mmCIF file of C-alpha atoms in Angstrom:
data_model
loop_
_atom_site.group_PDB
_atom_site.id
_atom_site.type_symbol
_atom_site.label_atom_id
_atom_site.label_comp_id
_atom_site.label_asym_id
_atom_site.label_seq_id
_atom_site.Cartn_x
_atom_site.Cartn_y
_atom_site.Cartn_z
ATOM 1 C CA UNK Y 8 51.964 68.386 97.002
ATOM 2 C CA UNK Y 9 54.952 66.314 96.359
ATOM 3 C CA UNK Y 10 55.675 65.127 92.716
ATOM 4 C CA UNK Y 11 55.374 61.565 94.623
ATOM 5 C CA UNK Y 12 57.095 59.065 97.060
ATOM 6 C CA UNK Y 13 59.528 57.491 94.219
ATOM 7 C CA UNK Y 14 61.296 61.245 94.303
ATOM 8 C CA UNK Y 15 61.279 61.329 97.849
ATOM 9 C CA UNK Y 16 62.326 57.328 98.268
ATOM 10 C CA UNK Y 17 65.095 58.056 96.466
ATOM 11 C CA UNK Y 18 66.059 61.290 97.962
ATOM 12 C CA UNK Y 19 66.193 59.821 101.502
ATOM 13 C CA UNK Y 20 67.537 56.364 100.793
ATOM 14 C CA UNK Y 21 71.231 57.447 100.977
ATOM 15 C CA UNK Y 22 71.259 59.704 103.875
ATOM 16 C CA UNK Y 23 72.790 58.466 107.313
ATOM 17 C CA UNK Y 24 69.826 55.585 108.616
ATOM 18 C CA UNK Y 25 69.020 55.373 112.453
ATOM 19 C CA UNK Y 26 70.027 51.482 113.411
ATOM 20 C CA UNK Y 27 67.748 48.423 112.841
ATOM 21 C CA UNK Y 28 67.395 48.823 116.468
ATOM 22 C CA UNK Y 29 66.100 52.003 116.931
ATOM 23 C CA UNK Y 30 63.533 51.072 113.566
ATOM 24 C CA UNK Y 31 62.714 48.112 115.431
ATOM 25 C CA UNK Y 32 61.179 50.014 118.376
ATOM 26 C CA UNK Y 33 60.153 52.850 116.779
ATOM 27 C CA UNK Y 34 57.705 50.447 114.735
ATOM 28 C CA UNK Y 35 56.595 49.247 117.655
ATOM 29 C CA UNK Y 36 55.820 52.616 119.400
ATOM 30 C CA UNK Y 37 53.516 53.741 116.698
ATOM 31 C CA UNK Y 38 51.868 50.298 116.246
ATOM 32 C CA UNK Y 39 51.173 50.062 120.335
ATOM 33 C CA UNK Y 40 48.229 51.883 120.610
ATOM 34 C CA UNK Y 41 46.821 49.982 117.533
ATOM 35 C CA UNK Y 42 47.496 46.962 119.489
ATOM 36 C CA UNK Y 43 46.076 48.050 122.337
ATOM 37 C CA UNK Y 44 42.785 48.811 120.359
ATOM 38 C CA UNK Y 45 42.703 45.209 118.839
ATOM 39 C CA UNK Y 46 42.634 43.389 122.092
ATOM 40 C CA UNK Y 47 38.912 43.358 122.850
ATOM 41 C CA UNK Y 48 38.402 42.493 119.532
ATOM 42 C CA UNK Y 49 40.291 40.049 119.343
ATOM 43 C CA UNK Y 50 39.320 38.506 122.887
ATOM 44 C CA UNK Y 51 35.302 38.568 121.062
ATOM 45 C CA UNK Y 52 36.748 37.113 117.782
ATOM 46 C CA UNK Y 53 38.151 34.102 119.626
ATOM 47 C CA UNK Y 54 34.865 33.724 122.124
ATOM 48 C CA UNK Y 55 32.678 33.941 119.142
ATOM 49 C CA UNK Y 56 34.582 32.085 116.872
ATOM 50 C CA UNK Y 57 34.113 28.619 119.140
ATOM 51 C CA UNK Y 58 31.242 29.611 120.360
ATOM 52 C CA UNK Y 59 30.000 29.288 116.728
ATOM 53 C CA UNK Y 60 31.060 25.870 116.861
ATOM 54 C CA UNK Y 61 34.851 26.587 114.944
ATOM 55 C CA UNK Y 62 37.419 24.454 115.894
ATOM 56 C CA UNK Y 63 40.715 25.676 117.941
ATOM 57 C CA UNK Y 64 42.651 25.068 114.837
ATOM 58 C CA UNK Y 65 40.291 26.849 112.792
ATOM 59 C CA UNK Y 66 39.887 30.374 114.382
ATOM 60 C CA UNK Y 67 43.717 30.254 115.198
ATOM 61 C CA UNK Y 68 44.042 29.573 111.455
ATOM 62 C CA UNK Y 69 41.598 32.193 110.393
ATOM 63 C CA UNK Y 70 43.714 34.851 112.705
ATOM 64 C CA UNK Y 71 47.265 33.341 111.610
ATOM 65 C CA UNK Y 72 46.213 33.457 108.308
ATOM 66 C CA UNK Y 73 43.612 36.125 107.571
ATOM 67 C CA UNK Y 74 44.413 38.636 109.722
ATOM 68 C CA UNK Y 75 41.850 40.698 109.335
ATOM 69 C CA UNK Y 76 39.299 41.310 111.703
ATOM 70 C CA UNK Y 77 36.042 42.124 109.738
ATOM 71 C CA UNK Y 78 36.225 39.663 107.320
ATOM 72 C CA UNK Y 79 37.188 36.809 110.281
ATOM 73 C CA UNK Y 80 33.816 38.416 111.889
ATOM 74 C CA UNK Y 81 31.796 37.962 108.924
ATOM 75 C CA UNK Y 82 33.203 34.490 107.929
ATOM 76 C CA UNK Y 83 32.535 32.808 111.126
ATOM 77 C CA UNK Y 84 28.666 34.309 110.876
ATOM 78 C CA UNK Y 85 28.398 32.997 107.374
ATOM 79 C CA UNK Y 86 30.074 29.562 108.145
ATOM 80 C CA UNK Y 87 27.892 28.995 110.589
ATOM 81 C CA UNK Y 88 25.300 29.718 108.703
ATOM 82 C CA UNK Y 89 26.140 27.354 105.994
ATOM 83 C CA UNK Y 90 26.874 29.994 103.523
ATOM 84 C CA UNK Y 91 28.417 28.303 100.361
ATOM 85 C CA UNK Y 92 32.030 29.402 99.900
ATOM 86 C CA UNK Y 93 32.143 31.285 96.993
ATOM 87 C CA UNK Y 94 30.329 34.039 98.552
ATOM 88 C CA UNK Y 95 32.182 33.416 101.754
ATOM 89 C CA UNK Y 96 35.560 34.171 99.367
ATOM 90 C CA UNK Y 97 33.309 37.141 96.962
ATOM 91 C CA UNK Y 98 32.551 38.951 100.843
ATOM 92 C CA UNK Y 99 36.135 38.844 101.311
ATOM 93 C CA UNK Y 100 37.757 40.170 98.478
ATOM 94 C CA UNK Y 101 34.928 43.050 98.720
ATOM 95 C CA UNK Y 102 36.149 43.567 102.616
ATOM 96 C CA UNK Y 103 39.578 43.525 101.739
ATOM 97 C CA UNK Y 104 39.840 45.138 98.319
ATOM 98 C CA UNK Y 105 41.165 48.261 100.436
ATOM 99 C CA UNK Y 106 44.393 46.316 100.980
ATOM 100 C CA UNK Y 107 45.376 46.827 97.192
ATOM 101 C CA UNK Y 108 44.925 50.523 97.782
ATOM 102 C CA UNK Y 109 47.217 49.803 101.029
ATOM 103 C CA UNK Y 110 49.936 48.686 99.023
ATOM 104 C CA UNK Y 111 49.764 51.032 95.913
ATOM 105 C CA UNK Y 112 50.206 53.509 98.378
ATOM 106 C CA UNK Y 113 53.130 51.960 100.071
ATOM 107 C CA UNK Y 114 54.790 50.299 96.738
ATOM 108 C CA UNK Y 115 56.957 53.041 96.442
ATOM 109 C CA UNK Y 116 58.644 52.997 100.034
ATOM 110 C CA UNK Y 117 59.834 49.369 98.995
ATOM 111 C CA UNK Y 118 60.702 48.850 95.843
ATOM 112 C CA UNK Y 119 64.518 48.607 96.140
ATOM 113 C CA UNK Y 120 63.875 45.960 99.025
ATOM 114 C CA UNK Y 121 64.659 41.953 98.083
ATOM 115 C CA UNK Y 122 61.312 40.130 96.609
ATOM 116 C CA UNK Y 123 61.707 38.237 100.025
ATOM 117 C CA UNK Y 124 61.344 40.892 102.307
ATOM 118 C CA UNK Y 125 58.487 42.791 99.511
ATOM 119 C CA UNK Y 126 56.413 39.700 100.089
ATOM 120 C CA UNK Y 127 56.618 40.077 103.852
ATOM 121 C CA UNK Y 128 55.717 43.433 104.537
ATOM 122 C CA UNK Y 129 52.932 43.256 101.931
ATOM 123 C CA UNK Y 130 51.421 39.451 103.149
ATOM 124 C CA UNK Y 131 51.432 40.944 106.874
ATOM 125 C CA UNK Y 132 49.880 44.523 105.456
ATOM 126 C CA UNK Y 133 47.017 45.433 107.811
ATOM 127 C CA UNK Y 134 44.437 48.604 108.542
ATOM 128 C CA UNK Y 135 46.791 49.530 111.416
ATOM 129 C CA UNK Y 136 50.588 49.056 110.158
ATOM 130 C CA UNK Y 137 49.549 50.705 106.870
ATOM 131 C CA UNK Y 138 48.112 53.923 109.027
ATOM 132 C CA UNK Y 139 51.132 53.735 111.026
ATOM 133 C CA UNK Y 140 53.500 53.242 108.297
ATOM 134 C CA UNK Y 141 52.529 55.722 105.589
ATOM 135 C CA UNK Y 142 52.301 58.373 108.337
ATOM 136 C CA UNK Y 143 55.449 57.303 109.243
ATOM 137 C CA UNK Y 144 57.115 57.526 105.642
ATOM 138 C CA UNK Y 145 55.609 60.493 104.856
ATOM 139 C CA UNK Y 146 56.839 62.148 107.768
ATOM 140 C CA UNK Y 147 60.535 60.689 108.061
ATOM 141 C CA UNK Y 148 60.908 59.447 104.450
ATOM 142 C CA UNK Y 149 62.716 56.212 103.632
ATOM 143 C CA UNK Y 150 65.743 55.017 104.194
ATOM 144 C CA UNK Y 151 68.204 51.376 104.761
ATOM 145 C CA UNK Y 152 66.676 50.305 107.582
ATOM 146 C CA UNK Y 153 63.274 51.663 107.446
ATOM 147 C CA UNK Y 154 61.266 48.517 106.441
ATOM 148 C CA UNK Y 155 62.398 47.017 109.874
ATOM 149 C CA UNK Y 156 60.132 49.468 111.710
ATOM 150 C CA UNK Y 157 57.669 48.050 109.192
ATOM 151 C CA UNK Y 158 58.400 44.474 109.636
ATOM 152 C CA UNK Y 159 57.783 45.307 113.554
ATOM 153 C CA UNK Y 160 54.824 46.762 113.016
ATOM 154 C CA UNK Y 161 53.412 43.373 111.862
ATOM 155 C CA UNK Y 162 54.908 41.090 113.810
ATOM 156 C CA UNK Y 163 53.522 42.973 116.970
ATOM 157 C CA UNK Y 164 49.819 43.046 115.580
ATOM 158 C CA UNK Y 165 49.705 39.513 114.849
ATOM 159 C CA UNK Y 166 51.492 38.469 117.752
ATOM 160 C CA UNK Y 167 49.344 40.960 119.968
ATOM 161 C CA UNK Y 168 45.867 39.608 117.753
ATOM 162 C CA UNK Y 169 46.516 35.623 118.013
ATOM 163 C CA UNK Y 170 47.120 36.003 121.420
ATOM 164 C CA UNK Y 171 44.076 37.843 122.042
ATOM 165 C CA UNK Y 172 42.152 35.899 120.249
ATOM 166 C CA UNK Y 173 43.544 32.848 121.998
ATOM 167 C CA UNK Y 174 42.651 34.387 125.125
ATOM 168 C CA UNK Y 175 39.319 34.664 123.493
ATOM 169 C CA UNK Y 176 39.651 30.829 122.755
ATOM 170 C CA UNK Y 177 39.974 29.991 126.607
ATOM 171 C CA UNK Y 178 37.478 32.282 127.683
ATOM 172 C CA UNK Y 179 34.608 30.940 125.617
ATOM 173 C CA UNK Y 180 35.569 27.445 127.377
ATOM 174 C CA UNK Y 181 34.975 28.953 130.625
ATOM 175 C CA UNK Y 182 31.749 30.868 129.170
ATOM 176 C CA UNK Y 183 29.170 30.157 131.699
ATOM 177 C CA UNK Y 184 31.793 31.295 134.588
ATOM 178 C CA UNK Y 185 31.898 35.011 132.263
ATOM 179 C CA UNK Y 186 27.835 35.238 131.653
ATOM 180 C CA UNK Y 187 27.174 34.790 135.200
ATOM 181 C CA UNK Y 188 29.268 38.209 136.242
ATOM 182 C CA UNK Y 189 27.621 40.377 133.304
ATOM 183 C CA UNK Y 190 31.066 40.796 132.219
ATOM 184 C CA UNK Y 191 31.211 42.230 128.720
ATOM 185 C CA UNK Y 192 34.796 43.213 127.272
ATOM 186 C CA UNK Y 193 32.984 44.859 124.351
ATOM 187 C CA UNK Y 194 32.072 47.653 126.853
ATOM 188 C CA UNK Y 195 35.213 47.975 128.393
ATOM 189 C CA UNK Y 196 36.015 50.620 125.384
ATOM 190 C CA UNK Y 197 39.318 49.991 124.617
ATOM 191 C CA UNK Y 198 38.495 49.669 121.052
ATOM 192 C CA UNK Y 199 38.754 53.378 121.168
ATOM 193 C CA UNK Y 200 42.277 53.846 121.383
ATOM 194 C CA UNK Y 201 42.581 52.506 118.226
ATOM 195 C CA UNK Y 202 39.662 55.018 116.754
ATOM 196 C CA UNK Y 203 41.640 57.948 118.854
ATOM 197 C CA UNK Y 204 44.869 57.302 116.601
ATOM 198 C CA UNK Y 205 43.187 57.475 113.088
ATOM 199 C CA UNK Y 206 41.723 60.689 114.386
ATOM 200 C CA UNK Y 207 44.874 61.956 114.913
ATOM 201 C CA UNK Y 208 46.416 61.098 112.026
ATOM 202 C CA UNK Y 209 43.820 62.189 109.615
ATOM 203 C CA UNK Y 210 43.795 65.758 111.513
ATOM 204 C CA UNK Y 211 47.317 66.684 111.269
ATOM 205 C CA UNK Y 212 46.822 65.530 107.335
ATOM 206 C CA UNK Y 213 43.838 67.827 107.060
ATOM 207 C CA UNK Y 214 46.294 70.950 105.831
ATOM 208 C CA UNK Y 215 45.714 70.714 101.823
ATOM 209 C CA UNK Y 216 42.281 71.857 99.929
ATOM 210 C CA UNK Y 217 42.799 68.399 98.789
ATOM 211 C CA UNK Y 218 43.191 66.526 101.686
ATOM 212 C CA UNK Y 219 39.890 68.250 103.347
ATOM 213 C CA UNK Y 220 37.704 67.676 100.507
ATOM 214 C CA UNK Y 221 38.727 63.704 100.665
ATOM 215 C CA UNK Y 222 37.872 63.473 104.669
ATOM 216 C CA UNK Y 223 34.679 65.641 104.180
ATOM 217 C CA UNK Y 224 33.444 63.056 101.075
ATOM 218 C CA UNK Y 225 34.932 59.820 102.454
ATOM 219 C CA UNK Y 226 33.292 60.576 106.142
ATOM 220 C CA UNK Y 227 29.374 61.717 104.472
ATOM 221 C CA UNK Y 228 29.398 58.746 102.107
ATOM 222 C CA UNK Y 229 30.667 56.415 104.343
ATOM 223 C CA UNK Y 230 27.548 57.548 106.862
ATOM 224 C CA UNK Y 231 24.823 57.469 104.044
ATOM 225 C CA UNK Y 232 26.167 53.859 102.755
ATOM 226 C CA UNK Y 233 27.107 52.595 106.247
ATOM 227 C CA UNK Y 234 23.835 50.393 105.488
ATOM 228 C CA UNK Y 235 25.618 48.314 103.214
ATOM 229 C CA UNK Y 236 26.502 44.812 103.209
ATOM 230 C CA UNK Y 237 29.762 43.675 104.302
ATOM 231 C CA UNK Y 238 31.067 47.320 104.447
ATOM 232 C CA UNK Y 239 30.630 47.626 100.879
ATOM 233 C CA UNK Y 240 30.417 51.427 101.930
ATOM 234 C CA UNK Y 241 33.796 51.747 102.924
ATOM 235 C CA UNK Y 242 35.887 50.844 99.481
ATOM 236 C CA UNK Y 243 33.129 52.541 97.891
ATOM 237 C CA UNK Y 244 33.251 56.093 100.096
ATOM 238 C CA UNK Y 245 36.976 55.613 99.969
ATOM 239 C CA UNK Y 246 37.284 55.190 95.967
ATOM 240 C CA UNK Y 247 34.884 58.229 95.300
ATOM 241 C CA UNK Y 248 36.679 60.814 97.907
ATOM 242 C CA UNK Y 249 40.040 60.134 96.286
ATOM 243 C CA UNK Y 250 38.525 60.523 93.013
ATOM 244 C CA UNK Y 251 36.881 63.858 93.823
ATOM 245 C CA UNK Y 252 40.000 65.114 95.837
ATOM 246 C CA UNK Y 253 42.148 64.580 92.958
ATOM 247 C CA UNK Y 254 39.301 66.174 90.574
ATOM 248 C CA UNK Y 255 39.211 69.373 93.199
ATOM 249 C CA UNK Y 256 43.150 69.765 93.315
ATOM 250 C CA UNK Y 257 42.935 69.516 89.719
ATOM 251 C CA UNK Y 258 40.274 72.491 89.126
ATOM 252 C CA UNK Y 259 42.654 74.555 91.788
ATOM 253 C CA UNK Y 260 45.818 73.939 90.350
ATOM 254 C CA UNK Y 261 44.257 75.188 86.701
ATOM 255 C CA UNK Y 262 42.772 78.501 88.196
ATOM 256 C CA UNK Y 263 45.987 79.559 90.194
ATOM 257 C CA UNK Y 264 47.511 78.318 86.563
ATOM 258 C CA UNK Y 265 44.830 81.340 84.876
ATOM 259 C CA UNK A 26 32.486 22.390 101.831
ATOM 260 C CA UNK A 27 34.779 22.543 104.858
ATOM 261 C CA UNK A 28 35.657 25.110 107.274
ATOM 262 C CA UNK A 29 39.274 24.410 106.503
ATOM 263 C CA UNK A 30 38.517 25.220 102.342
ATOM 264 C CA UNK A 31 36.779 28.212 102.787
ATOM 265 C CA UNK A 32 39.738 29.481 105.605
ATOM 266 C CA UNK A 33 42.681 28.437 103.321
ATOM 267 C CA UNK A 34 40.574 29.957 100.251
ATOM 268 C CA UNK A 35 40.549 33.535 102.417
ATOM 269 C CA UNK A 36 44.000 33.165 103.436
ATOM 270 C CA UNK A 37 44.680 33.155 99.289
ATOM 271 C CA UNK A 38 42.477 35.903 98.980
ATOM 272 C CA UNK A 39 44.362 38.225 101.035
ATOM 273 C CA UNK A 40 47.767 37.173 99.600
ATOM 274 C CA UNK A 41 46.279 38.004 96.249
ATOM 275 C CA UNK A 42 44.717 41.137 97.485
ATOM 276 C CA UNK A 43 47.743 42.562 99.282
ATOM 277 C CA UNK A 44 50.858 41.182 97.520
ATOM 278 C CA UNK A 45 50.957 41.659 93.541
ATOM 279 C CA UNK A 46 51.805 45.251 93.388
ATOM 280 C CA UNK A 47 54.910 45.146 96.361
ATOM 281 C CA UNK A 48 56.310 41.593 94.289
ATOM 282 C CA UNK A 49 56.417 43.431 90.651
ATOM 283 C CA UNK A 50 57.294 47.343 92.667
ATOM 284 C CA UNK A 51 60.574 46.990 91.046
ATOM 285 C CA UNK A 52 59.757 46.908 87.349
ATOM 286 C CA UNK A 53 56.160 48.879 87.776
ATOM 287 C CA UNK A 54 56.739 52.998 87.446
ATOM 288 C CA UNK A 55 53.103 54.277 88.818
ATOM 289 C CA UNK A 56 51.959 56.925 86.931
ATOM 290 C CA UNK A 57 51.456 60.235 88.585
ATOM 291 C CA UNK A 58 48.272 61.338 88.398
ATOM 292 C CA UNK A 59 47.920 57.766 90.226
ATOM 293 C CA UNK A 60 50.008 58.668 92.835
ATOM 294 C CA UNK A 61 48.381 61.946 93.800
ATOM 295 C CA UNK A 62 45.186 60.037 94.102
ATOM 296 C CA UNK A 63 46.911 57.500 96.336
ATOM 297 C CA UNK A 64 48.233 59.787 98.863
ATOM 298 C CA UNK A 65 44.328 60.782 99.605
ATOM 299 C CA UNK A 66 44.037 57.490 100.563
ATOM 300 C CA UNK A 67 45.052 57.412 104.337
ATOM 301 C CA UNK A 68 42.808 59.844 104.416
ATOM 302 C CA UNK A 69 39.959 58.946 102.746
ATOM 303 C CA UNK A 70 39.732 55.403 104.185
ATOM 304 C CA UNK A 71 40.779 56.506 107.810
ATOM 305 C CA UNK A 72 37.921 59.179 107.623
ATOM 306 C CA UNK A 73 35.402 56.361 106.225
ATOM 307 C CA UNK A 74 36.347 54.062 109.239
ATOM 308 C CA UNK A 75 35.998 56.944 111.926
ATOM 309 C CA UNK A 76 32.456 58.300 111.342
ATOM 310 C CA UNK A 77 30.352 55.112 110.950
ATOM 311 C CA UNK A 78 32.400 54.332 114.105
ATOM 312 C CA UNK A 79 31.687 57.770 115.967
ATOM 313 C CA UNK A 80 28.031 57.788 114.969
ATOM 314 C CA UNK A 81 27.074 54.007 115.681
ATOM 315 C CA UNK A 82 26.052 53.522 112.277
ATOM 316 C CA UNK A 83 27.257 49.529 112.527
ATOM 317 C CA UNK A 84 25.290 48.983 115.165
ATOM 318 C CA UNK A 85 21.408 48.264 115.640
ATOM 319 C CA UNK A 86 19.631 51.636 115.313
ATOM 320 C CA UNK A 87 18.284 53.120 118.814
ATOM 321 C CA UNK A 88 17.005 56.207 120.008
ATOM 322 C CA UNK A 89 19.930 56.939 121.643
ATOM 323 C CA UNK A 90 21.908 56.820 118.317
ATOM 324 C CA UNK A 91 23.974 59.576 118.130
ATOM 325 C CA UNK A 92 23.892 61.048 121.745
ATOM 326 C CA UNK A 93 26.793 57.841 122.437
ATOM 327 C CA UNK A 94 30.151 58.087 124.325
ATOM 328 C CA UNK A 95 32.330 57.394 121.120
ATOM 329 C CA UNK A 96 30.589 60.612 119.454
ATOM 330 C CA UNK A 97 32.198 62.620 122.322
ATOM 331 C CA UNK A 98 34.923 61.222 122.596
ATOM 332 C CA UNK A 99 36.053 61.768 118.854
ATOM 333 C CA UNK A 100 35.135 65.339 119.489
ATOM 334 C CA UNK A 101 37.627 65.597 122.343
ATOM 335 C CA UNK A 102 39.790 63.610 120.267
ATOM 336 C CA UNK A 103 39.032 66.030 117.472
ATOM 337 C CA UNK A 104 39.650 68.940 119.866
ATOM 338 C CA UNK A 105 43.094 67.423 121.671
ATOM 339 C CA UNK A 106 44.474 66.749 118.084
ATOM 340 C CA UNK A 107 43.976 70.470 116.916
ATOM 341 C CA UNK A 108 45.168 72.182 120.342
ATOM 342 C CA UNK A 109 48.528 69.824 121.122
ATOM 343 C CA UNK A 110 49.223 68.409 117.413
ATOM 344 C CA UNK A 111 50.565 65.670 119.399
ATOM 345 C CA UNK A 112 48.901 61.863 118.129
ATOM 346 C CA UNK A 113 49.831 60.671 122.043
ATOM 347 C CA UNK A 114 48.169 63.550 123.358
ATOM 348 C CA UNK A 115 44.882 62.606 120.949
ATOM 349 C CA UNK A 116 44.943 59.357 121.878
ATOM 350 C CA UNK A 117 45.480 59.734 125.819
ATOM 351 C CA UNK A 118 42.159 62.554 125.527
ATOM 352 C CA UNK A 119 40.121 60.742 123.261
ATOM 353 C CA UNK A 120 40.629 56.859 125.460
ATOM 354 C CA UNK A 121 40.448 59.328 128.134
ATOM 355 C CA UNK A 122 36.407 60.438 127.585
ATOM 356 C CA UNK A 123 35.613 57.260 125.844
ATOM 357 C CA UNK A 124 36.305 55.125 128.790
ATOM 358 C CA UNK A 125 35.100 58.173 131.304
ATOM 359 C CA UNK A 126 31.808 58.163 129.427
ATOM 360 C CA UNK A 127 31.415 54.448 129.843
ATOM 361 C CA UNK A 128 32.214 54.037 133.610
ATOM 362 C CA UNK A 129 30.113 56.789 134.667
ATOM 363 C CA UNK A 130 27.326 55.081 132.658
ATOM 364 C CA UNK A 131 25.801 58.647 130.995
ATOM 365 C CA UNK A 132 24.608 57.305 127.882
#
């Protein structure tokens, strides 16, 4: 392993940078099949969302704003079921606690950017850019124009999910037209291309002692807790594989030490 | 309270969440034990996404539980990721069976 991604930051930042072009679509290659995964989901946020009785304004705000599609999910279910809002905003913070892992990860690909720019890329910081942007790091390092594959990496998933989810918007207006075909875009599968992409990515990282031991831990516990509110199981499978990885790596570094 | 609280109370949330570490990255040195936990963490959380997902564990138990078309296809995904190394070639395979599964209505 790497003594970290401030050595390597600083390693790549001065050597010759592709253009902001080329960044620009690059980002967007690695964040379209992410995209193309988030369109059923966000076509069933929308539907729901109204269908709930949410106004336009409000699930357009909640996917402008929020951006993130299990806690919109789980908010709409809860305000419609009257839930007060501080355990609306406690379910939330537990959903999305994994985005402060997101960013430790990524704080060191972006620390000589403007504060401008750092609040950006970490505001718009989702599941998918953050897969496709570490991997991308890690494999190609960092350099001047880097963060602008970044930046389109968000701007494409939250254009891509508001419109989707505005298409969900129209559709639920036009339910009764939908129900009467037995049309269901949940079963379309789609939402597998998205699924398909982590799987690669974790495989090609499965090549350290470390790296298998945090897959084989995060993937069991995440099964056995998967009965857990509000995906409680996922920070919680997540936190305890990286803390046994690093506790493994550890015991193996000390015996080829001995 | 309002819809339009609780959504602007979210929307603060995340901010708070996601943006305190990238505003102060320029005066914050992580340590590095820290940082060789952190890189686990694609992994870890990509893993903890994937199996729930692959074994229907979100959804309402059934019979028919594991024996589903998204438990094949992250095999195949599984399978096209070791053999071509290639995340395109993964994702064309694995969409592939998923949606190939689903049409020909196995499950």
């Amino acid at each position: 392993l790497s003594d970290g991604t401030t050595v390597q930051a600083a390693a790549h930042i001065e050597a010759a940078a592709p253009s902001r072009r080329t960044e620009i679509l690059d980002g967007l290659k690695i964040t379209l099949p992410f995209m193309v995964g988030a369109a059923p989901f966000g076509v069933i946020f929308g539907a729901l969302a109204i269908s709930q009785g949410l106004s336009v304004f409000e699930t357009m705000a909640l996917s402008l704003f929020v951006f993130s599609g299990s806690a919109q999910f789980v908010a709409i279910a809860l305000i419609a079921a009257a839930t007060p809002a501080w355990v609306i905003w406690l379910v939330t913070v537990i959903l999305n606690l994994r985005h402060t892992l997101y960013a430790a990860t990524l704080v060191g690909y972006v620390r000589h950017l403007s504060i401008g720019w750092r609040f950006i890329l970490s505001a718009g910081l989702t599941d998918e850019t953050f897969a496709a942007m570490e991997d991308r790091y890690r494999r190609l390092g960092v350099h001047r124009n880097s963060h602008w594959a970044y930046l389109a990496s968000i701007v494409a998933m939250h254009v891509n999910w508001n419109c989707w989810t505005l298409i969900g918007v129209a559709v639920a207006k036009q339910m009764e037209t939908l129900q009467g075909t037995g049309f269901k875009l949940e079963e379309l599968g789609l939402e597998f291309a998205a699924i398909a992409t982590f799987i690669g990515m974790v495989v090609q990282k499965l090549r350290t002692p470390g790296a298998q031991v945090a897959a084989a831990v995060a993937g069991i516990l995440a099964a056995l807790l998967a009965a857990l509110p509000y995906k409680a199981g996922l920070t919680i499978a997540t936190l305890v594989a990286i803390a046994v990885a690093v506790l493994v790596e550890r015991r193996l570094e000390r015996r080829g030490r001995a | 309270m309002s819809a339009g609280v609780i959504i602007f109370g979210m929307a603060l949330i995340n901010l708070v969440l996601r943006c305190p570490l990238f505003l102060v990255a320029n005066r914050i040195r992580i340590p590095g034990i820290v940082e060789k936990a952190l890189a686990h963490c694609p992994v870890a959380v990509l893993t903890a996404i994937i199996v729930p997902f692959a074994l229907h564990l979100d959804q309402a138990p059934d019979a028919s539980q594991w024996l589903n078309p998204d438990l094949f296809a992250t095999g195949a995904a599984i399978g096209a990721s070791l053999l071509t190394r290639n995340l395109m070639a993964t994702i064309a395979v694995g969409l592939g069976v998923a949606l190939l599964l689903r049409y020909l209505a196995i499950f």
